[in-house]
Amino acid sequence: GVPFVTVDSDPIEGIPAVNVDDEGGARLAMQAVLEAGHRKIVILAIRSGKQGHYREYVGTLRNRVNGYLAALAEHGLKLDGRKVRLVECVSTEKGGEAGFNKVWKSRYQPTAIVAMSDIIAVGAMKAAQQSGLSIPEELSFVGFDDIPMASLITPGLTTVAQPLHKKGRIAAEI
């Protein structure tokens, strides 16, 4: 009997939900990277429990991957593990650092990293800078969420903005 609403989840019949266009936002993020000329790209995905099997993702993760894939397809690319790779990591700053280090130690040298969350991007940027890389000259980053930290780091993070406060307000009103 307790009223509730879901936020950032797949809709459930009869349950109110508040969501953003994760697919559209992810598509824009990947398009920005591709239009800048990048073709060696790593997607730092939020750990799903699917061990990189992105076709099994659900909810927000599925929508964001679908957006990335759509943009890649428009440029004749796909998530193939050669030019474009997906690496899962915990959605924390430390998770982003670990994700970057895993990629960089594999000797795969992307020119861009697209992160499913800003906090992952921030951690990856920190690790890249500690490795001596110049951002964005040697490695570009795009995040998702537009958390306050995105504008406080140097250089500032390119990110897809979510109306976080508006989502919360709408959920509370419902």
XYZ file of C-alpha atoms in Angstrom:
174
model
C 0.000 0.000 0.000
C 2.993 2.352 -0.068
C 2.966 4.571 -3.167
C 6.143 4.517 -5.221
C 7.616 5.424 -8.582
C 10.608 3.970 -10.425
C 13.430 6.138 -11.737
C 15.916 5.083 -14.430
C 14.472 1.631 -14.885
C 12.439 -0.329 -17.372
C 8.750 0.570 -17.139
C 6.553 -1.903 -15.305
C 2.905 -2.080 -16.244
C 0.815 -0.055 -13.810
C 3.830 1.514 -12.049
C 4.732 5.148 -12.743
C 8.266 5.654 -14.070
C 10.537 8.636 -14.680
C 13.229 8.144 -17.315
C 15.347 10.172 -19.709
C 16.238 9.369 -23.294
C 19.337 7.330 -22.457
C 19.540 5.930 -25.978
C 19.373 9.364 -27.592
C 21.930 10.795 -25.172
C 24.343 7.917 -25.725
C 23.924 8.264 -29.472
C 24.859 11.948 -29.239
C 27.910 11.135 -27.093
C 29.214 8.576 -29.570
C 28.397 10.819 -32.543
C 30.524 13.589 -31.012
C 33.483 11.216 -30.724
C 33.025 9.889 -34.251
C 32.562 13.332 -35.781
C 35.846 14.368 -34.137
C 37.468 11.631 -36.245
C 37.998 8.928 -33.631
C 37.872 5.323 -34.817
C 39.697 3.508 -31.983
C 37.205 3.779 -29.148
C 36.656 2.123 -25.798
C 33.269 2.151 -24.102
C 33.707 1.990 -20.338
C 30.410 0.384 -19.407
C 28.835 0.175 -15.981
C 29.422 -3.310 -14.580
C 26.289 -5.313 -15.278
C 26.993 -8.788 -14.017
C 26.867 -9.902 -17.663
C 30.687 -9.870 -18.023
C 30.652 -7.770 -21.183
C 27.779 -9.582 -22.893
C 26.181 -6.276 -23.837
C 23.385 -7.915 -25.841
C 22.000 -9.140 -22.497
C 21.950 -5.697 -20.854
C 18.620 -4.388 -19.597
C 17.243 -0.989 -18.669
C 19.510 2.042 -18.726
C 22.566 0.034 -19.750
C 20.739 -1.528 -22.701
C 19.431 1.853 -23.823
C 22.856 3.478 -23.670
C 24.536 0.619 -25.549
C 21.791 0.800 -28.190
C 22.548 4.500 -28.642
C 26.283 3.854 -28.972
C 25.652 1.047 -31.477
C 23.316 3.209 -33.572
C 25.911 5.977 -33.872
C 28.656 3.476 -34.690
C 26.491 1.884 -37.400
C 25.931 5.302 -38.995
C 29.710 5.476 -39.467
C 30.127 1.894 -40.671
C 31.536 0.691 -37.360
C 30.449 -1.888 -34.831
C 31.402 -3.071 -31.389
C 33.792 -5.706 -32.683
C 36.626 -5.800 -30.166
C 39.112 -4.580 -32.787
C 38.435 -0.883 -33.376
C 35.661 -0.451 -30.833
C 35.789 -2.286 -27.521
C 33.611 -2.487 -24.432
C 35.107 -2.884 -20.965
C 32.924 -3.130 -17.875
C 33.896 -1.447 -14.634
C 32.341 -0.419 -11.353
C 30.551 2.944 -11.577
C 32.961 4.728 -9.231
C 36.063 6.854 -9.665
C 38.211 3.841 -8.707
C 36.245 1.731 -11.184
C 37.074 4.202 -13.953
C 40.752 4.104 -12.997
C 40.696 0.295 -13.094
C 38.865 0.300 -16.437
C 41.420 2.628 -17.996
C 44.346 0.634 -16.600
C 42.891 -2.611 -17.936
C 42.597 -1.100 -21.406
C 45.996 0.582 -21.416
C 47.834 -2.489 -20.107
C 46.296 -4.552 -22.924
C 48.352 -2.472 -25.368
C 45.190 -1.382 -27.155
C 45.640 2.343 -27.574
C 42.247 4.015 -28.124
C 42.048 7.667 -29.093
C 38.727 8.119 -27.270
C 36.922 6.725 -24.266
C 33.153 6.936 -23.979
C 32.052 6.289 -20.393
C 28.538 5.301 -19.352
C 28.815 7.578 -16.325
C 30.750 10.716 -15.498
C 32.240 9.210 -12.375
C 33.780 6.414 -14.473
C 35.101 9.023 -16.921
C 36.617 11.095 -14.090
C 38.477 8.071 -12.730
C 39.674 7.065 -16.198
C 40.855 10.616 -16.917
C 42.774 10.676 -13.655
C 44.488 7.387 -14.498
C 45.266 8.575 -18.041
C 46.867 11.749 -16.724
C 48.872 9.741 -14.197
C 50.109 7.661 -17.146
C 51.415 10.839 -18.755
C 48.740 11.210 -21.419
C 47.598 14.640 -22.513
C 43.826 15.117 -22.545
C 42.268 15.752 -25.077
C 45.309 15.879 -27.386
C 46.217 12.201 -27.008
C 43.016 10.768 -25.558
C 39.504 12.213 -25.592
C 36.743 11.479 -23.086
C 32.955 11.741 -23.072
C 30.808 10.939 -20.047
C 27.121 10.771 -19.201
C 25.212 12.511 -16.370
C 26.780 15.996 -16.042
C 27.629 15.622 -12.377
C 29.114 18.752 -10.746
C 32.600 17.209 -10.739
C 32.552 17.126 -14.572
C 33.123 20.871 -14.732
C 35.567 20.983 -11.831
C 38.245 18.694 -13.241
C 40.915 19.872 -15.674
C 40.251 19.720 -18.491
C 36.488 19.804 -18.043
C 34.668 16.646 -19.097
C 32.483 16.619 -22.191
C 29.287 14.991 -20.990
C 25.636 14.317 -21.729
C 23.533 16.280 -19.255
C 20.697 14.644 -17.383
C 18.112 16.741 -15.578
C 18.804 15.000 -12.274
C 16.929 17.453 -10.050
C 13.995 17.572 -12.468
C 13.767 13.756 -12.489
C 13.676 13.746 -8.697
C 11.093 16.511 -8.560
C 8.840 14.765 -11.077
C 9.160 11.453 -9.220
C 8.234 13.190 -5.937
C 5.249 14.896 -7.574
C 3.989 11.591 -8.958
